[in-house]
mmCIF file of C-alpha atoms and ligand atoms in Angstrom:
data_model
loop_
_atom_site.group_PDB
_atom_site.id
_atom_site.type_symbol
_atom_site.label_atom_id
_atom_site.label_comp_id
_atom_site.label_asym_id
_atom_site.label_seq_id
_atom_site.Cartn_x
_atom_site.Cartn_y
_atom_site.Cartn_z
ATOM 1 C CA MET F 1456 72.149 98.016 102.597
ATOM 2 C CA GLY F 1457 73.412 96.789 99.619
ATOM 3 C CA LYS F 1458 75.572 93.122 99.714
ATOM 4 C CA ILE F 1459 77.789 92.365 96.964
ATOM 5 C CA LEU F 1460 80.073 89.187 96.500
ATOM 6 C CA ILE F 1461 83.000 89.483 94.637
ATOM 7 C CA ILE F 1462 84.006 85.367 92.796
ATOM 8 C CA TYR F 1463 86.484 84.695 90.998
ATOM 9 C CA ASP F 1464 88.520 81.527 90.108
ATOM 10 C CA SER F 1465 92.152 82.098 89.086
ATOM 11 C CA GLU F 1466 94.763 79.261 88.189
ATOM 12 C CA SER F 1467 97.830 80.433 87.315
ATOM 13 C CA ASP F 1468 100.983 80.848 89.702
ATOM 14 C CA ARG F 1469 100.458 84.524 90.004
ATOM 15 C CA ARG F 1470 97.452 84.963 89.930
ATOM 16 C CA PHE F 1471 96.406 87.132 88.284
ATOM 17 C CA THR F 1472 92.823 87.278 88.568
ATOM 18 C CA GLU F 1473 92.735 87.291 91.711
ATOM 19 C CA LEU F 1474 94.644 90.903 91.743
ATOM 20 C CA ALA F 1475 92.466 92.658 90.363
ATOM 21 C CA VAL F 1476 89.817 91.509 93.114
ATOM 22 C CA PRO F 1477 91.381 94.271 95.463
ATOM 23 C CA TYR F 1478 89.916 96.962 92.467
ATOM 24 C CA VAL F 1479 86.817 95.635 91.973
ATOM 25 C CA LYS F 1480 85.610 96.409 95.061
ATOM 26 C CA GLU F 1481 87.479 99.944 95.366
ATOM 27 C CA GLY F 1482 85.167 100.535 93.291
ATOM 28 C CA VAL F 1483 82.295 99.279 94.575
ATOM 29 C CA GLU F 1484 83.596 100.953 97.809
ATOM 30 C CA ARG F 1485 83.696 104.306 95.646
ATOM 31 C CA ILE F 1486 79.500 103.814 96.507
ATOM 32 C CA ASP F 1487 78.836 103.855 100.642
ATOM 33 C CA GLY F 1488 76.536 101.604 101.976
ATOM 34 C CA MET F 1489 77.276 99.113 100.384
ATOM 35 C CA GLU F 1490 77.789 95.296 101.647
ATOM 36 C CA ILE F 1491 80.639 93.364 100.666
ATOM 37 C CA ARG F 1492 82.104 89.836 100.795
ATOM 38 C CA VAL F 1493 84.998 87.724 97.852
ATOM 39 C CA LYS F 1494 85.150 85.073 97.787
ATOM 40 C CA PHE F 1495 87.219 82.315 95.887
ATOM 41 C CA VAL F 1496 85.135 79.982 94.194
ATOM 42 C CA GLU F 1497 85.783 77.118 95.803
ATOM 43 C CA ASP F 1498 85.090 79.202 99.074
ATOM 44 C CA ALA F 1499 81.817 80.206 97.912
ATOM 45 C CA GLU F 1500 78.692 78.437 99.464
ATOM 46 C CA THR F 1501 75.369 78.818 98.243
ATOM 47 C CA GLU F 1502 73.933 81.195 100.999
ATOM 48 C CA ASP F 1503 76.589 84.499 99.235
ATOM 49 C CA VAL F 1504 74.320 84.386 96.162
ATOM 50 C CA PHE F 1505 71.604 84.382 97.055
ATOM 51 C CA TRP F 1506 72.360 87.244 99.875
ATOM 52 C CA ALA F 1507 73.977 89.209 97.118
ATOM 53 C CA ASP F 1508 72.377 91.831 95.436
ATOM 54 C CA GLY F 1509 74.850 92.322 92.564
ATOM 55 C CA ILE F 1510 77.736 89.625 92.055
ATOM 56 C CA ALA F 1511 81.900 90.197 90.225
ATOM 57 C CA ILE F 1512 82.485 87.459 88.594
ATOM 58 C CA GLY F 1513 86.060 86.740 87.186
ATOM 59 C CA CYS F 1514 88.455 84.019 85.789
ATOM 60 C CA PRO F 1515 90.804 83.862 83.549
ATOM 61 C CA THR F 1516 90.803 83.235 79.958
ATOM 62 C CA HIS F 1517 90.399 79.934 78.961
ATOM 63 C CA LEU F 1518 89.968 79.180 75.626
ATOM 64 C CA GLY F 1519 88.339 81.875 75.316
ATOM 65 C CA GLY F 1520 86.035 81.072 77.540
ATOM 66 C CA ILE F 1521 85.383 80.280 81.197
ATOM 67 C CA SER F 1522 87.723 78.876 83.853
ATOM 68 C CA TRP F 1523 86.129 75.426 84.940
ATOM 69 C CA ARG F 1524 86.526 75.918 87.968
ATOM 70 C CA MET F 1525 84.237 78.823 87.566
ATOM 71 C CA LYS F 1526 81.973 77.246 85.433
ATOM 72 C CA LYS F 1527 81.752 73.269 87.430
ATOM 73 C CA TRP F 1528 80.537 75.997 90.853
ATOM 74 C CA TRP F 1529 77.802 77.224 89.309
ATOM 75 C CA ASP F 1530 76.663 73.742 86.683
ATOM 76 C CA ASP F 1531 76.962 72.122 90.020
ATOM 77 C CA ARG F 1532 74.345 74.530 91.414
ATOM 78 C CA THR F 1533 72.000 75.391 89.296
ATOM 79 C CA PRO F 1534 69.276 72.620 90.240
ATOM 80 C CA GLU F 1535 69.746 74.377 93.483
ATOM 81 C CA ILE F 1536 70.181 78.526 92.033
ATOM 82 C CA TRP F 1537 68.151 78.294 88.561
ATOM 83 C CA PHE F 1538 64.697 80.167 89.279
ATOM 84 C CA LYS F 1539 65.368 81.767 92.524
ATOM 85 C CA THR F 1540 68.040 84.861 92.045
ATOM 86 C CA ASP F 1541 65.925 86.649 88.964
ATOM 87 C CA GLY F 1542 66.275 90.716 88.809
ATOM 88 C CA LYS F 1543 70.214 90.697 90.714
ATOM 89 C CA PHE F 1544 73.021 92.087 88.785
ATOM 90 C CA ALA F 1545 76.353 90.802 87.539
ATOM 91 C CA VAL F 1546 78.508 92.370 86.078
ATOM 92 C CA PRO F 1547 82.713 90.022 84.601
ATOM 93 C CA PHE F 1548 85.400 91.080 84.767
ATOM 94 C CA THR F 1549 88.469 88.789 83.791
ATOM 95 C CA SER F 1550 92.022 88.434 82.862
ATOM 96 C CA ALA F 1551 93.503 86.843 79.681
ATOM 97 C CA GLY F 1552 96.683 86.131 78.637
ATOM 98 C CA SER F 1553 97.311 88.842 75.792
ATOM 99 C CA LEU F 1554 94.112 91.613 74.280
ATOM 100 C CA GLY F 1555 93.062 90.065 71.397
ATOM 101 C CA GLY F 1556 92.734 86.678 74.046
ATOM 102 C CA GLY F 1557 89.464 86.215 74.471
ATOM 103 C CA GLY F 1558 88.961 88.251 77.363
ATOM 104 C CA GLU F 1559 85.805 89.716 75.798
ATOM 105 C CA LEU F 1560 84.548 86.226 74.790
ATOM 106 C CA THR F 1561 85.023 85.524 78.853
ATOM 107 C CA CYS F 1562 82.739 88.148 79.454
ATOM 108 C CA GLN F 1563 80.173 87.947 77.507
ATOM 109 C CA SER F 1564 80.043 83.758 78.612
ATOM 110 C CA LEU F 1565 80.274 84.944 81.362
ATOM 111 C CA SER F 1566 77.265 87.724 81.360
ATOM 112 C CA VAL F 1567 74.940 84.638 79.513
ATOM 113 C CA MET F 1568 75.717 82.259 82.291
ATOM 114 C CA MET F 1569 74.708 84.787 85.013
ATOM 115 C CA MET F 1570 71.977 86.057 82.317
ATOM 116 C CA ASN F 1571 71.154 82.129 82.070
ATOM 117 C CA MET F 1572 69.894 82.956 85.895
ATOM 118 C CA GLY F 1573 67.850 85.075 85.480
ATOM 119 C CA TYR F 1574 70.159 88.567 86.183
ATOM 120 C CA PHE F 1575 70.668 91.191 84.784
ATOM 121 C CA VAL F 1576 74.080 92.532 83.606
ATOM 122 C CA PHE F 1577 74.856 95.452 81.915
ATOM 123 C CA GLY F 1578 77.316 97.469 79.246
ATOM 124 C CA ILE F 1579 79.291 100.175 80.574
ATOM 125 C CA THR F 1580 79.305 102.824 78.064
ATOM 126 C CA ASP F 1581 82.675 105.306 79.725
ATOM 127 C CA TYR F 1582 85.917 104.818 78.968
ATOM 128 C CA VAL F 1583 89.025 105.059 81.497
ATOM 129 C CA ALA F 1584 91.810 106.555 79.463
ATOM 130 C CA LYS F 1585 92.523 107.754 76.159
ATOM 131 C CA LYS F 1586 91.405 104.507 73.828
ATOM 132 C CA GLU F 1587 90.781 102.324 75.741
ATOM 133 C CA SER F 1588 87.268 101.121 77.618
ATOM 134 C CA LEU F 1589 85.082 98.294 78.808
ATOM 135 C CA HIS F 1590 82.253 98.198 77.420
ATOM 136 C CA TYR F 1591 81.285 93.785 78.117
ATOM 137 C CA GLY F 1592 83.095 93.898 81.443
ATOM 138 C CA ALA F 1593 86.832 94.448 82.561
ATOM 139 C CA VAL F 1594 89.813 92.557 80.716
ATOM 140 C CA PHE F 1595 92.913 92.445 81.407
ATOM 141 C CA ALA F 1596 96.167 91.444 79.839
ATOM 142 C CA GLY F 1597 97.914 89.591 82.870
ATOM 143 C CA GLU F 1598 97.731 91.198 86.032
ATOM 144 C CA PRO F 1599 95.716 95.244 85.626
ATOM 145 C CA ARG F 1600 98.441 96.488 86.337
ATOM 146 C CA ALA F 1601 98.963 99.857 84.046
ATOM 147 C CA GLU F 1602 96.338 102.580 85.290
ATOM 148 C CA HIS F 1603 93.351 102.095 82.718
ATOM 149 C CA ALA F 1604 93.358 98.243 83.398
ATOM 150 C CA ILE F 1605 93.173 98.828 87.336
ATOM 151 C CA GLU F 1606 90.526 102.185 86.712
ATOM 152 C CA ALA F 1607 88.558 99.035 84.476
ATOM 153 C CA CYS F 1608 87.827 96.836 88.035
ATOM 154 C CA ARG F 1609 87.050 99.770 89.475
ATOM 155 C CA ARG F 1610 84.806 101.446 87.154
ATOM 156 C CA ALA F 1611 83.196 97.596 87.952
ATOM 157 C CA GLY F 1612 82.243 97.533 90.883
ATOM 158 C CA GLN F 1613 81.584 101.225 91.281
ATOM 159 C CA ARG F 1614 78.800 100.654 88.084
ATOM 160 C CA LEU F 1615 77.460 96.952 89.856
ATOM 161 C CA ALA F 1616 77.276 99.433 92.784
ATOM 162 C CA GLU F 1617 75.719 101.791 91.469
ATOM 163 C CA TRP F 1618 72.865 99.870 90.086
ATOM 164 C CA VAL F 1619 72.209 98.188 92.981
ATOM 165 C CA GLY F 1620 71.787 101.036 95.032
ATOM 166 C CA TYR F 1621 69.762 102.337 92.193
ATOM 167 C CA TYR F 1622 67.157 99.697 91.392
ATOM 168 C CA MET F 1623 67.695 97.504 94.798
ATOM 169 C CA ASP F 1624 67.984 100.373 96.997
ATOM 170 C CA GLY F 1625 66.070 103.323 95.146
ATOM 171 C CA ARG F 1626 69.013 105.206 96.143
ATOM 172 C CA ARG F 1627 67.908 107.730 92.874
ATOM 173 C CA ASP F 1628 70.881 109.968 93.333
ATOM 174 C CA LEU F 1629 73.567 106.795 92.035
ATOM 175 C CA HIS F 1630 71.987 106.349 88.705
ATOM 176 C CA PRO F 1631 75.542 107.044 86.409
ATOM 177 C CA LEU F 1632 74.156 110.419 84.100
ATOM 178 C CA ASP F 1633 73.872 111.878 87.059
ATOM 179 C CA ALA F 1634 77.463 111.111 87.837
ATOM 180 C CA LYS F 1635 79.488 113.475 89.955
ATOM 181 C CA TYR F 1636 83.056 112.040 88.094
ATOM 182 C CA GLN F 1637 84.035 112.308 85.210
ATOM 183 C CA ARG F 1638 82.692 109.622 82.498
ATOM 184 C CA PHE F 1639 86.209 110.601 80.225
ATOM 185 C CA TRP F 1640 83.480 109.845 76.863
ATOM 186 C CA GLU F 1641 86.225 112.352 74.915
ATOM 187 C CA LEU F 1642 88.359 109.567 75.756
ATOM 188 C CA ALA F 1643 87.192 108.075 72.789
ATOM 189 C CA ASP F 1644 88.081 110.586 70.355
HETATM 190 C C1 FMN O 2298 93.981 76.440 80.081
HETATM 191 C C2 FMN O 2298 94.447 77.919 80.306
HETATM 192 C C3 FMN O 2298 93.418 78.285 78.235
HETATM 193 C C4 FMN O 2298 94.319 79.815 78.167
HETATM 194 N N1 FMN O 2298 93.410 79.986 77.081
HETATM 195 C C5 FMN O 2298 93.823 81.298 77.201
HETATM 196 C C6 FMN O 2298 93.198 81.849 75.559
HETATM 197 O O1 FMN O 2298 92.328 81.340 75.365
HETATM 198 N N2 FMN O 2298 93.242 83.506 75.855
HETATM 199 C C7 FMN O 2298 94.014 83.789 76.258
HETATM 200 O O2 FMN O 2298 94.420 85.444 75.590
HETATM 201 N N3 FMN O 2298 94.462 83.827 77.249
HETATM 202 C C8 FMN O 2298 94.502 82.215 77.178
HETATM 203 N N4 FMN O 2298 94.908 81.845 78.486
HETATM 204 C C9 FMN O 2298 96.102 82.604 79.943
HETATM 205 C C10 FMN O 2298 95.062 82.865 81.581
HETATM 206 O O3 FMN O 2298 94.189 83.551 80.736
HETATM 207 C C11 FMN O 2298 96.125 84.115 80.846
HETATM 208 O O4 FMN O 2298 97.626 83.542 81.753
HETATM 209 C C12 FMN O 2298 95.907 84.359 83.114
HETATM 210 O O5 FMN O 2298 96.670 86.526 82.948
HETATM 211 C C13 FMN O 2298 95.649 84.084 84.316
HETATM 212 O O6 FMN O 2298 94.804 84.318 85.159
HETATM 213 P P1 FMN O 2298 94.958 84.222 86.933
HETATM 214 O O7 FMN O 2298 97.438 84.061 86.991
HETATM 215 O O8 FMN O 2298 94.480 84.354 87.302
HETATM 216 O O9 FMN O 2298 94.868 82.307 86.586
HETATM 217 C C14 FMN O 2298 94.681 80.701 79.225
HETATM 218 C C15 FMN O 2298 95.838 79.733 80.586
HETATM 219 C C16 FMN O 2298 95.674 78.209 80.550
HETATM 220 C C17 FMN O 2298 95.482 77.782 81.647
#
């Protein structure tokens, strides 16, 4: 049984990143048999990271990068965690003030941070609506309100669960190229 941790930071009064968490969780739940823990970053323990086969990691975009609270959490625990999480999977998501405001850079920074801990991070080729994708993670402006933004969050959680199921649990039917759902490649045109 795959184990997924959704760890997130959210700082503004409107808790936009937090509002994405249920959608990421719904995406994970599309794959049966996944155990899920959801933790606000300050409530997360190192043990949650060791427990999880895969992590969906989300934070607001701050100055084009990772929010300080999320960065500090991993900085503080690096000596404890490093060398012990190789081969797990991670996918990033972020709320930015605007599209073009650095959300993809934040996803890249989150990915690099997870790579530093030995995690596999992955691209997602799917389109979730016409001209809407999540190649480097789910990025949305404010809360994920539009259906494509909501689906991007779900798809990030789903793909994480698929890779965890495929590689960690040996569930051959979960490979995305064998997906039973429509992957909307035609929406790129
Ligand atoms: C210190 C700080 C830096 C920010 N930097 C950016 C930025 O570089 N690009 C951007 O689009 N939005 C930026 N924002 C806006 C937040 O990313 C945005 O309001 C987000 O939706 C907040 O998510 P939250 O409610 O989960 O905290 C910044 C906000 C703060 C407080």
